[in-house]
PDB file of C-alpha atoms in Angstrom:
ATOM      1  CA  ASN A   9     -71.833  -9.696-108.455  1.00  0.00           C
ATOM      2  CA  LEU A  10     -70.993  -6.215-109.694  1.00  0.00           C
ATOM      3  CA  CYS A  11     -67.473  -6.431-108.192  1.00  0.00           C
ATOM      4  CA  GLN A  12     -66.540  -9.754-109.788  1.00  0.00           C
ATOM      5  CA  GLY A  13     -63.028 -10.220-111.063  1.00  0.00           C
ATOM      6  CA  TRP A  14     -61.870  -7.422-108.898  1.00  0.00           C
ATOM      7  CA  LYS A  15     -58.862  -7.955-106.621  1.00  0.00           C
ATOM      8  CA  GLY A  16     -57.539  -5.678-103.949  1.00  0.00           C
ATOM      9  CA  SER A  17     -53.900  -4.920-103.424  1.00  0.00           C
ATOM     10  CA  ALA A  18     -51.890  -6.337-100.542  1.00  0.00           C
ATOM     11  CA  GLY A  19     -51.412  -4.244 -97.420  1.00  0.00           C
ATOM     12  CA  LYS A  20     -54.347  -1.887 -98.025  1.00  0.00           C
ATOM     13  CA  CYS A  21     -57.927  -1.844 -96.879  1.00  0.00           C
ATOM     14  CA  LEU A  22     -60.146  -1.377 -99.950  1.00  0.00           C
ATOM     15  CA  LYS A  23     -63.868  -1.342-100.526  1.00  0.00           C
ATOM     16  CA  CYS A  24     -65.715  -2.006-103.734  1.00  0.00           C
ATOM     17  CA  SER A  25     -68.060   0.802-104.795  1.00  0.00           C
ATOM     18  CA  VAL A  26     -70.524   0.505-107.675  1.00  0.00           C
ATOM     19  CA  CYS A  27     -72.420   3.125-109.657  1.00  0.00           C
ATOM     20  CA  HIS A  28     -75.503   1.581-111.258  1.00  0.00           C
ATOM     21  CA  ASN A  29     -78.800   2.524-112.881  1.00  0.00           C
ATOM     22  CA  ASN A  30     -81.130   0.890-110.334  1.00  0.00           C
ATOM     23  CA  ALA A  31     -82.414  -1.367-113.094  1.00  0.00           C
ATOM     24  CA  ARG A  32     -84.184   1.474-114.896  1.00  0.00           C
ATOM     25  CA  THR A  33     -83.605   0.223-118.381  1.00  0.00           C
ATOM     26  CA  LYS A  34     -86.497  -0.801-120.657  1.00  0.00           C
ATOM     27  CA  ASP A  35     -85.747  -4.468-120.077  1.00  0.00           C
ATOM     28  CA  GLY A  36     -85.021  -4.033-116.274  1.00  0.00           C
ATOM     29  CA  SER A  37     -81.386  -4.991-116.454  1.00  0.00           C
ATOM     30  CA  ILE A  38     -78.787  -3.480-114.157  1.00  0.00           C
ATOM     31  CA  GLU A  39     -76.001  -1.522-115.690  1.00  0.00           C
ATOM     32  CA  GLY A  40     -73.133  -0.111-113.714  1.00  0.00           C
ATOM     33  CA  SER A  41     -69.412   0.193-113.145  1.00  0.00           C
ATOM     34  CA  SER A  42     -67.358  -0.732-110.077  1.00  0.00           C
ATOM     35  CA  PHE A  43     -64.282   0.884-108.668  1.00  0.00           C
ATOM     36  CA  ALA A  44     -62.048   0.430-105.608  1.00  0.00           C
ATOM     37  CA  GLU A  45     -61.845   2.907-102.785  1.00  0.00           C
ATOM     38  CA  GLU A  46     -59.054   2.822-100.209  1.00  0.00           C
ATOM     39  CA  VAL A  47     -60.254   3.008 -96.604  1.00  0.00           C
ATOM     40  CA  PRO A  48     -57.800   5.011 -94.529  1.00  0.00           C
ATOM     41  CA  LEU A  49     -56.672   3.197 -91.341  1.00  0.00           C
ATOM     42  CA  PRO A  50     -54.608   4.377 -88.407  1.00  0.00           C
ATOM     43  CA  PRO A  51     -51.010   3.190 -88.268  1.00  0.00           C
ATOM     44  CA  CYS A  52     -50.946  -0.587 -88.307  1.00  0.00           C
ATOM     45  CA  LEU A  53     -49.987  -2.457 -85.096  1.00  0.00           C
ATOM     46  CA  LYS A  54     -48.508  -5.898 -85.101  1.00  0.00           C
ATOM     47  CA  GLU A  55     -50.049  -8.677 -83.018  1.00  0.00           C
ATOM     48  CA  THR A  56     -47.319  -8.538 -80.350  1.00  0.00           C
ATOM     49  CA  ASP A  57     -47.852  -4.771 -79.979  1.00  0.00           C
ATOM     50  CA  ILE A  58     -51.601  -5.248 -79.573  1.00  0.00           C
ATOM     51  CA  GLU A  59     -51.075  -8.011 -77.000  1.00  0.00           C
ATOM     52  CA  ARG A  60     -48.560  -5.896 -75.046  1.00  0.00           C
ATOM     53  CA  GLN A  61     -50.961  -2.921 -74.974  1.00  0.00           C
ATOM     54  CA  CYS A  62     -53.820  -5.138 -73.798  1.00  0.00           C
ATOM     55  CA  LEU A  63     -51.717  -6.690 -71.033  1.00  0.00           C
ATOM     56  CA  GLU A  64     -50.450  -3.297 -69.858  1.00  0.00           C
ATOM     57  CA  SER A  65     -53.976  -1.958 -69.767  1.00  0.00           C
ATOM     58  CA  TYR A  66     -55.210  -5.035 -67.905  1.00  0.00           C
ATOM     59  CA  GLU A  67     -52.367  -4.956 -65.379  1.00  0.00           C
ATOM     60  CA  ALA A  68     -52.867  -1.251 -64.688  1.00  0.00           C
ATOM     61  CA  SER A  69     -56.613  -1.527 -64.163  1.00  0.00           C
ATOM     62  CA  SER A  70     -56.819  -4.794 -62.205  1.00  0.00           C
ATOM     63  CA  THR A  71     -54.139  -4.953 -59.497  1.00  0.00           C
ATOM     64  CA  THR A  72     -56.658  -6.310 -56.965  1.00  0.00           C
ATOM     65  CA  LEU A  73     -57.700  -9.046 -59.351  1.00  0.00           C
ATOM     66  CA  ARG A  74     -54.052  -9.872 -60.056  1.00  0.00           C
ATOM     67  CA  MET A  75     -53.283 -10.119 -56.330  1.00  0.00           C
ATOM     68  CA  GLU A  76     -56.284 -12.431 -55.869  1.00  0.00           C
ATOM     69  CA  LYS A  77     -55.106 -14.581 -58.785  1.00  0.00           C
ATOM     70  CA  ASP A  78     -51.628 -14.856 -57.242  1.00  0.00           C
ATOM     71  CA  ARG A  79     -53.166 -15.798 -53.881  1.00  0.00           C
ATOM     72  CA  CYS A  80     -55.321 -18.478 -55.542  1.00  0.00           C
ATOM     73  CA  GLU A  81     -52.325 -19.931 -57.364  1.00  0.00           C
ATOM     74  CA  GLU A  82     -50.380 -20.089 -54.088  1.00  0.00           C
ATOM     75  CA  LEU A  83     -53.312 -21.829 -52.358  1.00  0.00           C
ATOM     76  CA  ARG A  84     -53.632 -24.267 -55.250  1.00  0.00           C
ATOM     77  CA  ALA A  85     -49.930 -25.146 -54.948  1.00  0.00           C
ATOM     78  CA  ARG A  86     -50.245 -25.673 -51.165  1.00  0.00           C
ATOM     79  CA  ARG A  87     -53.342 -27.832 -51.656  1.00  0.00           C
ATOM     80  CA  SER A  88     -51.591 -29.941 -54.274  1.00  0.00           C
ATOM     81  CA  LYS A  89     -48.602 -30.416 -51.962  1.00  0.00           C
ATOM     82  CA  ALA A  90     -50.920 -31.398 -49.071  1.00  0.00           C
ATOM     83  CA  GLU A  91     -52.836 -33.855 -51.275  1.00  0.00           C
ATOM     84  CA  ASP A  92     -49.555 -35.449 -52.345  1.00  0.00           C
ATOM     85  CA  ALA A  93     -48.523 -35.789 -48.689  1.00  0.00           C
ATOM     86  CA  VAL A  94     -51.883 -37.357 -47.763  1.00  0.00           C
ATOM     87  CA  ASN A  95     -51.703 -39.797 -50.693  1.00  0.00           C
ATOM     88  CA  ASN A  96     -48.140 -40.739 -49.727  1.00  0.00           C
ATOM     89  CA  CYS A  97     -49.194 -41.250 -46.100  1.00  0.00           C
ATOM     90  CA  GLN A  98     -52.190 -43.370 -47.102  1.00  0.00           C
ATOM     91  CA  HIS A  99     -49.972 -45.508 -49.328  1.00  0.00           C
ATOM     92  CA  LYS A 100     -47.473 -46.042 -46.491  1.00  0.00           C
ATOM     93  CA  LEU A 101     -50.299 -46.794 -44.045  1.00  0.00           C
ATOM     94  CA  GLN A 102     -51.819 -49.365 -46.408  1.00  0.00           C
ATOM     95  CA  SER A 103     -48.419 -50.942 -46.976  1.00  0.00           C
ATOM     96  CA  SER A 104     -47.677 -51.034 -43.231  1.00  0.00           C
ATOM     97  CA  SER A 105     -51.109 -52.435 -42.448  1.00  0.00           C
ATOM     98  CA  SER A 106     -50.661 -55.263 -44.955  1.00  0.00           C
ATOM     99  CA  ARG A 107     -47.171 -56.009 -43.655  1.00  0.00           C
ATOM    100  CA  LEU A 108     -48.328 -55.963 -40.011  1.00  0.00           C
ATOM    101  CA  GLU A 109     -51.273 -58.200 -40.817  1.00  0.00           C
ATOM    102  CA  HIS A 110     -48.969 -60.680 -42.529  1.00  0.00           C
ATOM    103  CA  GLU A 111     -46.435 -60.585 -39.665  1.00  0.00           C
ATOM    104  CA  SER A 112     -49.179 -60.809 -37.021  1.00  0.00           C
ATOM    105  CA  LEU A 113     -50.649 -63.877 -38.672  1.00  0.00           C
ATOM    106  CA  GLY A 114     -47.222 -65.516 -38.585  1.00  0.00           C
ATOM    107  CA  GLU A 115     -46.711 -64.621 -34.915  1.00  0.00           C
ATOM    108  CA  LEU A 116     -50.219 -65.812 -34.071  1.00  0.00           C
ATOM    109  CA  GLN A 117     -49.565 -69.144 -35.781  1.00  0.00           C
ATOM    110  CA  ARG A 118     -46.258 -69.548 -33.898  1.00  0.00           C
ATOM    111  CA  ALA A 119     -47.993 -68.701 -30.610  1.00  0.00           C
ATOM    112  CA  GLU A 120     -50.792 -71.185 -31.286  1.00  0.00           C
ATOM    113  CA  ASP A 121     -48.200 -73.842 -32.140  1.00  0.00           C
ATOM    114  CA  SER A 122     -46.329 -73.049 -28.926  1.00  0.00           C
ATOM    115  CA  VAL A 123     -49.521 -73.291 -26.847  1.00  0.00           C
ATOM    116  CA  ALA A 124     -50.410 -76.613 -28.473  1.00  0.00           C
ATOM    117  CA  SER A 125     -46.895 -77.927 -27.831  1.00  0.00           C
ATOM    118  CA  SER A 126     -47.009 -76.740 -24.196  1.00  0.00           C
ATOM    119  CA  GLN A 127     -50.388 -78.389 -23.693  1.00  0.00           C
ATOM    120  CA  GLU A 128     -49.015 -81.645 -25.057  1.00  0.00           C
ATOM    121  CA  ARG A 129     -46.013 -81.444 -22.678  1.00  0.00           C
ATOM    122  CA  LEU A 130     -48.307 -80.614 -19.740  1.00  0.00           C
ATOM    123  CA  GLU A 131     -50.549 -83.570 -20.521  1.00  0.00           C
ATOM    124  CA  ALA A 132     -47.500 -85.825 -20.765  1.00  0.00           C
ATOM    125  CA  GLU A 133     -46.198 -84.506 -17.410  1.00  0.00           C
ATOM    126  CA  LYS A 134     -49.610 -85.104 -15.786  1.00  0.00           C
ATOM    127  CA  GLN A 135     -49.644 -88.634 -17.175  1.00  0.00           C
ATOM    128  CA  HIS A 136     -46.117 -89.209 -15.858  1.00  0.00           C
ATOM    129  CA  GLU A 137     -47.147 -87.818 -12.440  1.00  0.00           C
ATOM    130  CA  ARG A 138     -50.183 -90.149 -12.251  1.00  0.00           C
ATOM    131  CA  SER A 139     -47.997 -93.056 -13.244  1.00  0.00           C
ATOM    132  CA  SER A 140     -45.410 -92.086 -10.585  1.00  0.00           C
ATOM    133  CA  GLU A 141     -48.118 -91.813  -7.910  1.00  0.00           C
ATOM    134  CA  VAL A 142     -49.407 -95.299  -8.665  1.00  0.00           C
ATOM    135  CA  HIS A 143     -45.865 -96.683  -8.706  1.00  0.00           C
ATOM    136  CA  MET A 144     -44.933 -94.935  -5.428  1.00  0.00           C
ATOM    137  CA  GLU A 145     -48.050 -96.119  -3.658  1.00  0.00           C
ATOM    138  CA  ALA A 146     -47.306 -99.677  -4.707  1.00  0.00           C
ATOM    139  CA  GLU A 147     -43.630 -99.417  -3.683  1.00  0.00           C
ATOM    140  CA  CYS A 148     -44.351 -97.883  -0.288  1.00  0.00           C
ATOM    141  CA  HIS A 149     -47.475 -99.832   0.562  1.00  0.00           C
ATOM    142  CA  ASP A 150     -45.762-102.521   2.680  1.00  0.00           C
ATOM    143  CA  TYR A 151     -43.680 -99.940   4.591  1.00  0.00           C
ATOM    144  CA  ASN A 152     -46.676 -97.743   5.302  1.00  0.00           C
ATOM    145  CA  VAL A 153     -48.742-100.673   6.553  1.00  0.00           C
ATOM    146  CA  ALA A 154     -45.883-101.916   8.756  1.00  0.00           C
ATOM    147  CA  SER A 155     -45.265 -98.457  10.231  1.00  0.00           C
ATOM    148  CA  GLY A 156     -48.941 -97.764  10.763  1.00  0.00           C
ATOM    149  CA  ARG A 157     -49.168 -95.108   8.147  1.00  0.00           C
ATOM    150  CA  VAL A 158     -51.668 -95.245   5.384  1.00  0.00           C
ATOM    151  CA  ALA A 159     -50.958 -93.263   2.258  1.00  0.00           C
ATOM    152  CA  HIS A 160     -53.867 -91.216   1.077  1.00  0.00           C
ATOM    153  CA  ILE A 161     -54.100 -90.130  -2.497  1.00  0.00           C
ATOM    154  CA  ASP A 162     -54.941 -86.542  -1.352  1.00  0.00           C
ATOM    155  CA  PHE A 163     -51.544 -86.289   0.372  1.00  0.00           C
ATOM    156  CA  ILE A 164     -49.822 -87.513  -2.716  1.00  0.00           C
ATOM    157  CA  LYS A 165     -51.596 -85.072  -4.981  1.00  0.00           C
ATOM    158  CA  ASN A 166     -50.693 -82.172  -2.683  1.00  0.00           C
ATOM    159  CA  ALA A 167     -47.017 -83.131  -3.000  1.00  0.00           C
ATOM    160  CA  GLU A 168     -46.806 -84.507   0.576  1.00  0.00           C
ATOM    161  CA  TRP A 169     -45.030 -87.617  -0.557  1.00  0.00           C
ATOM    162  CA  LEU A 170     -44.545 -90.474   1.780  1.00  0.00           C
ATOM    163  CA  ARG A 171     -41.078 -91.672   1.366  1.00  0.00           C
ATOM    164  CA  CYS A 172     -39.824 -95.058   1.988  1.00  0.00           C
ATOM    165  CA  GLN A 173     -37.057 -94.997   4.621  1.00  0.00           C
TER     166      GLN A 173
END
């Protein structure tokens, strides 16, 4: 509190000094006077100068560390590029998988429809063949009896047709 009301001047480093009586008065009060003292400093450097000096000192004393930092940055860039490539590949794979699954389901459905249609045609052909066998046996019965031949269903089924002449 002895330096109250005291202001320094701009651009100088000052300290407040006080001469006092160490409270040796009869009533124990402190009496004293304050004055400013200039603290001498070396020539003042600006922030950019200080930063430049620090960087130069750092660069000169840590070339190995700098080389390691450069190597790490190069590895980080390669890793990032590889991760991007993997992500791109995974995206394409997922997209292709979904597309193939969709297309495969369509092809499977068409194949199942084709099989069902073929089975229906086969069944119709078998029915027509059975009907033709019965009709042929009836048509050729009199001829076969008159000629001494007897038509057997096994011959008919093995495509050894007896023909009426």
